Structure formats: C-alpha cells, structure tokens
Short mmCIF file of C-alpha atoms and ligand atoms in Angstrom, two decimals:
data_model
loop_
_atom_site.label_atom_id
_atom_site.label_comp_id
_atom_site.label_asym_id
_atom_site.label_seq_id
_atom_site.Cartn_x
_atom_site.Cartn_y
_atom_site.Cartn_z
CA MET A 1 20.84 0.48 68.62
CA LYS A 2 18.18 -0.69 66.18
CA LYS A 3 18.64 0.52 62.62
CA LEU A 4 16.76 3.80 62.15
CA TRP A 5 18.44 4.84 58.93
CA SER A 6 18.29 3.90 55.27
CA ASN A 7 20.42 1.31 53.50
CA LEU A 8 22.02 4.21 51.64
CA ALA A 9 23.07 5.93 54.88
CA GLU A 10 24.42 2.64 56.12
CA GLU A 11 26.32 1.66 53.00
CA LEU A 12 27.63 4.89 51.46
CA VAL A 13 31.33 5.61 51.79
CA PRO A 14 31.25 9.43 51.92
CA TYR A 15 33.81 11.85 50.53
CA GLN A 16 36.64 12.48 52.93
CA PRO A 17 37.59 16.16 53.04
CA GLY A 18 41.20 17.11 53.75
CA GLU A 19 41.87 17.84 57.41
CA GLN A 20 40.82 21.34 58.51
CA THR A 21 42.53 23.13 61.38
CA THR A 22 42.55 26.55 62.96
CA ASN A 23 45.91 25.92 64.63
CA GLU A 24 48.02 28.84 63.39
CA ASN A 25 51.24 26.88 63.83
CA ILE A 26 50.22 24.47 61.11
CA ILE A 27 51.18 25.19 57.53
CA LYS A 28 48.13 23.98 55.68
CA LEU A 29 48.94 22.80 52.17
CA ASN A 30 46.37 20.02 51.91
CA THR A 31 43.11 21.37 50.47
CA ASN A 32 44.16 23.63 47.57
CA GLU A 33 42.92 26.77 49.25
CA ASN A 34 44.25 30.08 48.02
CA PRO A 35 47.07 31.56 50.14
CA PHE A 36 45.84 35.09 49.39
CA PRO A 37 42.86 36.53 51.27
CA PRO A 38 39.86 37.81 49.27
CA SER A 39 40.63 41.21 47.72
CA GLU A 40 39.90 44.52 49.45
CA HIS A 41 37.11 45.07 46.94
CA VAL A 42 35.46 41.77 47.92
CA ILE A 43 35.88 42.38 51.65
CA ASN A 44 34.36 45.84 51.21
CA ALA A 45 31.42 44.43 49.30
CA ILE A 46 30.75 42.05 52.19
CA LYS A 47 31.11 44.82 54.78
CA THR A 48 28.70 47.06 52.92
CA CYS A 49 26.02 44.39 52.51
CA ASN A 50 22.62 45.54 53.70
CA LEU A 51 22.55 43.24 56.71
CA GLU A 52 18.99 44.14 57.63
CA SER A 53 17.89 42.56 54.39
CA LEU A 54 19.10 39.20 55.74
CA SER A 55 15.59 38.77 57.14
CA LEU A 56 14.49 38.24 53.54
CA TYR A 57 15.15 35.19 51.39
CA PRO A 58 17.87 35.82 48.83
CA ASP A 59 17.12 36.22 45.10
CA HIS A 60 16.51 32.61 44.03
CA ASP A 61 17.43 33.44 40.44
CA VAL A 62 20.77 34.99 41.53
CA THR A 63 20.11 37.46 38.69
CA GLU A 64 22.78 40.05 39.50
CA LEU A 65 25.60 37.51 39.63
CA LYS A 66 24.37 35.71 36.51
CA LYS A 67 24.44 39.03 34.64
CA GLU A 68 27.99 39.69 35.81
CA LEU A 69 29.09 36.20 34.77
CA SER A 70 27.35 36.37 31.41
CA ASN A 71 29.24 39.59 30.60
CA TYR A 72 32.48 38.10 31.84
CA HIS A 73 32.17 35.00 29.66
CA ASN A 74 30.31 36.62 26.80
CA VAL A 75 27.33 34.23 26.95
CA GLU A 76 23.62 34.72 27.63
CA LYS A 77 22.19 34.74 31.13
CA HIS A 78 20.24 31.55 30.32
CA ASN A 79 23.57 29.80 29.71
CA ILE A 80 24.56 30.29 33.37
CA PHE A 81 23.70 28.30 36.47
CA VAL A 82 24.85 29.37 39.95
CA GLY A 83 25.08 27.02 42.92
CA ASN A 84 26.34 26.58 46.46
CA GLY A 85 29.88 25.64 45.49
CA SER A 86 30.64 23.55 42.45
CA ASP A 87 30.12 20.42 44.54
CA GLU A 88 26.42 21.23 44.68
CA ILE A 89 26.32 21.73 40.90
CA LEU A 90 28.08 18.40 40.43
CA ALA A 91 25.47 16.70 42.65
CA PHE A 92 22.65 18.36 40.67
CA SER A 93 24.31 17.26 37.41
CA TRP A 94 24.15 13.60 38.38
CA GLN A 95 20.42 13.99 38.98
CA ALA A 96 19.78 16.19 35.95
CA PHE A 97 21.62 14.12 33.35
CA TRP A 98 21.85 10.50 34.46
CA ASN A 99 19.43 7.80 35.52
CA PRO A 100 20.12 5.08 38.07
CA GLU A 101 22.01 2.22 36.39
CA ASP A 102 23.39 4.49 33.64
CA VAL A 103 27.12 4.14 33.14
CA ILE A 104 29.30 7.25 32.99
CA ALA A 105 33.02 7.61 32.41
CA PHE A 106 35.65 9.44 34.41
CA PRO A 107 39.43 9.04 34.79
CA GLU A 108 40.81 6.24 36.96
CA ILE A 109 42.58 8.90 39.01
CA THR A 110 40.43 11.98 39.55
CA TYR A 111 38.37 14.02 42.00
CA ASN A 112 37.15 11.49 44.58
CA PHE A 113 33.70 13.03 44.80
CA TYR A 114 32.67 11.66 41.36
CA LYS A 115 32.64 8.11 42.70
CA VAL A 116 30.69 9.24 45.77
CA TYR A 117 27.97 10.87 43.63
CA CYS A 118 27.76 7.67 41.58
CA ASP A 119 27.11 5.70 44.76
CA LEU A 120 24.67 8.29 46.10
CA TYR A 121 22.60 8.42 42.90
CA ARG A 122 23.17 4.77 41.96
CA VAL A 123 24.90 5.61 38.71
CA LYS A 124 27.59 3.24 37.50
CA SER A 125 31.04 4.23 36.37
CA GLU A 126 33.69 3.18 33.85
CA MET A 127 37.26 4.25 34.40
CA ILE A 128 39.06 6.18 31.67
CA PRO A 129 42.65 4.92 31.81
CA LEU A 130 45.55 7.31 32.27
CA THR A 131 48.87 6.96 30.50
CA ALA A 132 51.97 6.14 32.57
CA ASP A 133 52.61 9.88 33.00
CA PHE A 134 49.01 10.48 34.14
CA LYS A 135 47.58 11.98 30.96
CA ILE A 136 43.90 11.18 30.31
CA ASN A 137 43.69 8.66 27.48
CA THR A 138 40.67 10.18 25.74
CA ALA A 139 40.72 7.67 22.89
CA ALA A 140 39.92 4.95 25.42
CA ILE A 141 36.51 6.39 26.39
CA LEU A 142 33.90 3.76 25.57
CA ASN A 143 31.15 4.70 23.15
CA ASP A 144 28.23 3.31 25.08
CA VAL A 145 28.57 5.40 28.27
CA LYS A 146 25.82 7.91 29.08
CA GLY A 147 28.11 10.69 30.22
CA ILE A 148 31.70 11.81 30.59
CA ILE A 149 33.16 13.95 33.34
CA PHE A 150 36.64 15.05 34.35
CA PRO A 151 38.38 18.07 35.78
CA ASN A 152 40.55 20.03 33.39
CA PRO A 153 43.26 20.33 34.60
CA ASN A 154 42.71 16.96 36.29
CA ALA A 155 42.95 16.61 40.05
CA PRO A 156 44.98 15.41 41.87
CA THR A 157 47.39 14.95 38.97
CA GLY A 158 47.46 18.61 37.88
CA ARG A 159 47.69 17.68 34.20
CA PHE A 160 45.95 19.87 31.63
CA LEU A 161 44.26 18.51 28.52
CA PRO A 162 44.39 20.87 25.49
CA ILE A 163 40.97 22.11 24.27
CA ILE A 164 41.48 20.47 20.92
CA GLU A 165 41.26 17.08 22.64
CA ILE A 166 38.10 18.14 24.45
CA GLU A 167 36.61 19.15 21.13
CA GLU A 168 37.47 15.69 19.78
CA ILE A 169 35.53 14.13 22.66
CA LEU A 170 32.54 16.42 22.02
CA LYS A 171 32.51 15.57 18.32
CA LYS A 172 32.71 11.86 18.96
CA HIS A 173 30.21 11.72 21.84
CA THR A 174 27.42 14.03 20.66
CA ASN A 175 24.64 12.02 22.32
CA LYS A 176 25.81 12.38 25.91
CA VAL A 177 26.54 15.16 28.37
CA VAL A 178 30.23 15.93 28.73
CA ILE A 179 31.08 17.83 31.92
CA ILE A 180 34.39 19.63 32.22
CA ASP A 181 35.13 20.63 35.81
CA GLU A 182 37.33 23.72 35.50
CA ALA A 183 38.03 24.16 39.24
CA TYR A 184 41.70 24.87 38.48
CA ILE A 185 41.53 26.44 35.03
CA ASP A 186 42.75 29.89 36.13
CA PHE A 187 46.25 28.68 36.97
CA GLY A 188 47.54 28.53 33.41
CA GLY A 189 45.08 26.35 31.51
CA VAL A 190 42.82 27.44 28.66
CA SER A 191 39.08 27.29 29.29
CA CYS A 192 36.78 25.41 26.92
CA ILE A 193 33.77 27.64 27.75
CA GLU A 194 33.68 29.08 24.22
CA LEU A 195 32.88 25.57 22.92
CA ILE A 196 29.40 25.75 24.49
CA ASN A 197 28.33 27.82 21.47
CA ARG A 198 29.04 24.92 19.14
CA TYR A 199 28.41 21.87 21.32
CA ASP A 200 25.06 21.62 23.09
CA ASN A 201 26.25 18.61 25.09
CA LEU A 202 29.01 20.49 26.95
CA LEU A 203 28.66 21.73 30.52
CA VAL A 204 31.58 23.61 32.08
CA ILE A 205 31.65 23.92 35.88
CA ARG A 206 33.62 26.60 37.72
CA THR A 207 34.20 27.55 41.34
CA PHE A 208 35.11 30.67 43.34
CA SER A 209 36.84 28.44 45.92
CA LYS A 210 40.31 28.07 44.45
CA SER A 211 41.44 30.91 42.18
CA ARG A 212 39.12 33.51 43.77
CA SER A 213 39.98 32.87 47.45
CA LEU A 214 36.33 32.33 48.43
CA ALA A 215 36.19 28.67 49.52
CA GLY A 216 34.42 29.73 52.73
CA LEU A 217 31.47 31.31 50.90
CA ARG A 218 30.49 28.36 48.67
CA ILE A 219 29.92 29.82 45.20
CA GLY A 220 30.17 27.85 41.98
CA TYR A 221 28.65 28.17 38.53
CA ALA A 222 28.14 26.26 35.33
CA VAL A 223 28.07 27.41 31.71
CA GLY A 224 26.35 25.47 28.96
CA ASP A 225 23.51 25.18 26.48
CA HIS A 226 20.30 26.58 27.97
CA HIS A 227 18.60 23.17 27.82
CA LEU A 228 21.26 21.73 30.12
CA ILE A 229 20.94 24.77 32.41
CA GLN A 230 17.17 24.29 32.42
CA ALA A 231 17.57 20.66 33.54
CA LEU A 232 19.84 21.80 36.38
CA ASN A 233 17.28 24.44 37.37
CA THR A 234 14.55 21.82 37.56
CA ILE A 235 16.63 19.83 40.03
CA ARG A 236 17.63 22.93 42.01
CA TYR A 237 14.05 24.17 42.31
CA SER A 238 13.08 20.68 43.49
CA PHE A 239 15.72 20.74 46.20
CA ASN A 240 16.59 24.24 47.47
CA PRO A 241 15.95 27.33 45.30
CA TYR A 242 17.82 29.47 47.86
CA SER A 243 21.12 27.63 47.89
CA VAL A 244 23.06 30.81 47.03
CA ASP A 245 22.91 33.35 49.83
CA TYR A 246 22.83 37.13 49.58
CA VAL A 247 26.30 37.78 51.03
CA GLY A 248 27.91 35.12 48.86
CA MET A 249 26.36 36.61 45.75
CA LYS A 250 27.59 40.14 46.58
CA ALA A 251 31.11 38.88 47.25
CA ALA A 252 31.17 36.89 44.02
CA ILE A 253 30.07 39.92 42.00
CA ALA A 254 32.84 42.02 43.58
CA SER A 255 35.37 39.30 42.80
CA ILE A 256 34.46 39.28 39.10
CA GLN A 257 34.65 43.08 39.04
CA ASP A 258 38.11 43.13 40.59
CA ASP A 259 39.84 41.41 37.70
CA GLN A 260 43.19 42.94 38.47
CA THR A 261 43.66 41.39 41.93
CA PHE A 262 42.37 38.09 40.60
CA ARG A 263 44.88 38.04 37.75
CA SER A 264 47.84 39.11 39.81
CA ASN A 265 47.11 36.52 42.53
CA CYS A 266 46.82 33.74 39.95
CA GLN A 267 50.05 34.86 38.36
CA ALA A 268 51.83 34.92 41.72
CA ILE A 269 50.66 31.35 42.41
CA VAL A 270 51.90 30.20 39.00
CA GLU A 271 55.28 31.77 39.77
CA ILE A 272 55.51 30.13 43.23
CA ARG A 273 54.54 26.83 41.58
CA ARG A 274 57.36 27.16 39.06
CA ALA A 275 59.92 27.84 41.79
CA THR A 276 58.61 24.98 43.96
CA ILE A 277 58.74 22.47 41.09
CA GLN A 278 62.32 23.47 40.42
CA LYS A 279 63.27 22.89 44.08
CA LEU A 280 61.43 19.56 44.24
CA GLU A 281 63.23 18.38 41.13
CA SER A 282 66.58 19.44 42.49
CA LEU A 283 65.80 17.29 45.56
CA GLY A 284 65.42 14.34 43.20
CA CYS A 285 61.61 14.24 43.34
CA HIS A 286 59.48 13.09 40.44
CA VAL A 287 57.03 15.91 39.63
CA ILE A 288 53.93 15.60 37.45
CA PRO A 289 53.55 18.68 35.19
CA SER A 290 50.99 20.96 36.87
CA MET A 291 48.64 23.64 35.56
CA THR A 292 46.94 23.97 38.94
CA ASN A 293 47.54 25.43 42.40
CA PHE A 294 48.97 22.10 43.60
CA ILE A 295 51.77 19.73 42.70
CA LEU A 296 51.71 15.93 42.69
CA PHE A 297 55.16 14.54 43.39
CA SER A 298 56.98 11.46 44.65
CA HIS A 299 60.44 10.67 45.96
CA PRO A 300 62.46 7.77 44.51
CA VAL A 301 63.37 6.37 47.94
CA LEU A 302 61.00 7.69 50.61
CA ASN A 303 57.46 6.38 50.52
CA GLY A 304 54.62 8.92 50.14
CA SER A 305 52.91 8.03 53.40
CA ILE A 306 56.20 8.28 55.30
CA ILE A 307 56.91 11.76 53.93
CA TYR A 308 53.32 12.71 54.77
CA GLU A 309 53.76 11.61 58.42
CA LYS A 310 57.15 13.26 58.78
CA LEU A 311 55.91 16.56 57.35
CA LYS A 312 52.89 16.42 59.64
CA HIS A 313 55.23 15.95 62.57
CA LYS A 314 56.89 19.20 61.48
CA ASN A 315 53.46 20.92 61.40
CA ILE A 316 53.15 20.83 57.61
CA LEU A 317 49.97 19.30 56.23
CA VAL A 318 49.93 17.94 52.68
CA ARG A 319 47.55 15.42 51.11
CA HIS A 320 48.21 11.72 50.73
CA PHE A 321 45.75 9.54 48.81
CA ASP A 322 45.33 5.86 49.47
CA THR A 323 44.51 5.34 45.79
CA PRO A 324 46.22 2.78 43.54
CA LYS A 325 48.98 4.26 41.35
CA ILE A 326 49.37 7.41 43.45
CA GLN A 327 49.92 5.86 46.89
CA ASN A 328 53.55 6.79 46.64
CA TYR A 329 52.75 10.40 45.72
CA LEU A 330 51.87 13.47 47.72
CA ARG A 331 49.84 16.46 46.69
CA VAL A 332 51.03 19.79 47.98
CA SER A 333 48.93 22.92 47.50
CA ILE A 334 50.71 26.09 46.43
CA GLY A 335 50.82 28.32 49.51
CA SER A 336 52.54 31.64 50.03
CA GLU A 337 56.24 31.97 49.28
CA THR A 338 57.01 31.74 53.02
CA GLN A 339 54.89 28.60 53.41
CA MET A 340 56.52 26.93 50.41
CA ASN A 341 59.99 27.77 51.67
CA ALA A 342 59.12 26.15 55.01
CA PHE A 343 57.76 23.13 53.15
CA ILE A 344 60.89 22.79 51.01
CA SER A 345 63.28 23.18 53.92
CA SER A 346 61.42 20.59 56.02
CA LEU A 347 61.39 18.23 53.07
CA THR A 348 65.11 18.80 52.49
CA GLU A 349 65.82 17.98 56.14
CA LEU A 350 63.88 14.76 56.12
CA ILE A 351 65.24 13.58 52.80
C1 PLP B 401 37.72 21.89 44.90
C2 PLP B 401 37.06 21.16 43.79
C3 PLP B 401 35.68 21.23 43.61
C4 PLP B 401 34.76 21.82 44.65
O1 PLP B 401 34.72 23.14 44.67
P1 PLP B 401 33.63 23.91 45.55
O2 PLP B 401 33.16 24.97 44.62
O3 PLP B 401 34.39 24.44 46.72
O4 PLP B 401 32.54 22.97 45.94
C5 PLP B 401 35.12 20.63 42.49
N1 PLP B 401 35.88 19.95 41.61
C6 PLP B 401 37.21 19.83 41.79
C7 PLP B 401 38.01 19.07 40.80
C8 PLP B 401 37.82 20.41 42.89
O5 PLP B 401 39.12 20.24 43.09
#
C-alpha cells in the first residue's frame, strides 16, 4: 500500500506493554499491578456515582480531587496537576519543559517509556550510568543537559535513592526541570514531595495504578511549583482538557479518603516482598534490593530468558527485558501470597 502516514508513525518504536490476559489460569506477575482489589470504599464510590450525569463533560479542572490531594500532601491546589495516568503527565512534561533537540538525562536502565517520549517529541537523551549494583550514579549527570528524569525507586531495578541525594541534584541543577517519577514510592520509600516548597525546579509525578489498585481507571497526578503546573496545564488544555473522567475522579477521591486500606495493603505487599526475596536468595538467586512492588533477580546458572519461557510454560508470567545489563534478569511483580508461593515452587522445580 502507498504510504499514507507520517515519517514519525513509520519510524517510531513504540512502548511495549507487558502481556495482558484474562485467562484465569495464568498467574500474572508481569506488569506490577496490585494483587488487592480496590477497597470497598472505592468500589462503593463508583457504584454510587450519578450515572445520569455521564451525559455531561467532566469537571476539566478536576477540582474536587485536587482539593483532596492538596490536603493529603499539605500543598496548595495550584501545586497539583491531575492527568489520565502518570504516562499522560509524563508525555505532557516532555512538551511542557523541553524543546526538540534539547538533551535530557535519565538512567541507562529505567522506565522504557522515557526513551519513547524522547523519540516522539524529538528530544535527545544522555544516559546516567548505574553502578555495578544498579544504583543511579547521580554525580555523573552532565551539567549541560536541559532536564533530568528518573523513577524513585527506579524501575525495573527497584532501587531507592535517598532524598538527600535528590536534594543534591536539585541544588546542583537549579536551571533545569528535575522530574522524580514516584510510581512506586508507597512501598517503603520516602517521598521527596516536601522539597517542592524549596526547589521550584522539582516536579514529582505519582500514580493511582500501583499502590492504589486503580490501574484500570487511569489516574495520575503531579506536584510541583505552580509555574511548572501552569506549563503542564497549557499543554493539557491544548490537547484534551477532559482527560480525567468523572468516575475516575470519584474513585480516586475515595481512595485517598480510605487511608487505612491503602496503608495495610502496601504493608502486606512489603511483607510478601520480604518473604519472596528470602526464598529467592535461598534458591541461590541474585536479588537487587527492592523498595517497590516488584523484584529484579537473576540466577547464576539459568539464563533469564530461559527461566521466563519455562515459567510461562507453567502459566506464570513475569517480565523479561531485552536490555543490555539486565538481559539475564527477570522482574517479578509482588502478587498475593498464594501467587508468590506458586511462583516460588515453580521456580524451585525448574531450577
Ligand atoms: C507504571 C509506571 C508508570 C505509569 O503509570 P500510569 O499512571 O498507569 O500511567 C509511570 N512510571 C513508572 C516508572 C511506572 O512504572
């Protein structure tokens, strides 16, 4: 067929999501979803939504949720931006903060979407090297980049960078936007959100997808200086002011209000993680320290892609990345206790 699409559509290598399946026989530990369902409170909030009002556009300002989040984080409403998942906020950030041909820095091993946004928006990237044990080498960030972004804890390594090191970056790189993607912060890390009061170049991005069991509703938010939030709003209102729907907003509000379920689920995941790491280590696996709801590990003899295939054959899905330095590793999401026991016993059998 003759070419009816743009060069961009022809050349882009898009992000590859982990496999999704509705097959109930498959134990799905490949996309860092939460093993717990949304809380009763959240489900109730969805059930009691005024469904007749769905004929109306949702509140483009997402005011109610912003108010809830500003109380929760003790910041002003104008310090909050809400979007359709944090992926949308990341996409807006590239447009709001960087010009084509600008160079930004992110870790050599990190969330694969960052490279995709660079290609999409024609922004260039410099890799921040990791140490041999996968810690971000912050001292190696070049001075002349226009922006810095990484998840904290990093994905798919799971390693957490203490806030003090983030503050060092902010002090040293005052003339560029520094984005900290806190998708996994609720599993034992310490948030750097409070630093937004002292550093106007910091943007912290959060999601309801992982720790709040709402990946299916697509809610994310960012916290930062109101000038940064304003720039994001300009992009959002030039793209889709209604990207957050009414039902999603109501569910997100209920999730913030039900702090108890949220905390106890996160704690349960941290406990299952601890037990799983112990079992992996006793099987002789090399485990990267994790502050997330996943574990990156390798086996000294069996190759990562072989373990991946063998687990898949036993109906257990984990994630294998064809990325240099971690090709021999696998990332396993923390599922329920039952799921993790099945994972460990299958792994034991095949080892
Ligand atoms: C899962 C994930 C996201 C995307 O989250 P959504 O809110 O579901 O779009 C962003 N950043 C990192 C590092 C993630 O792992």
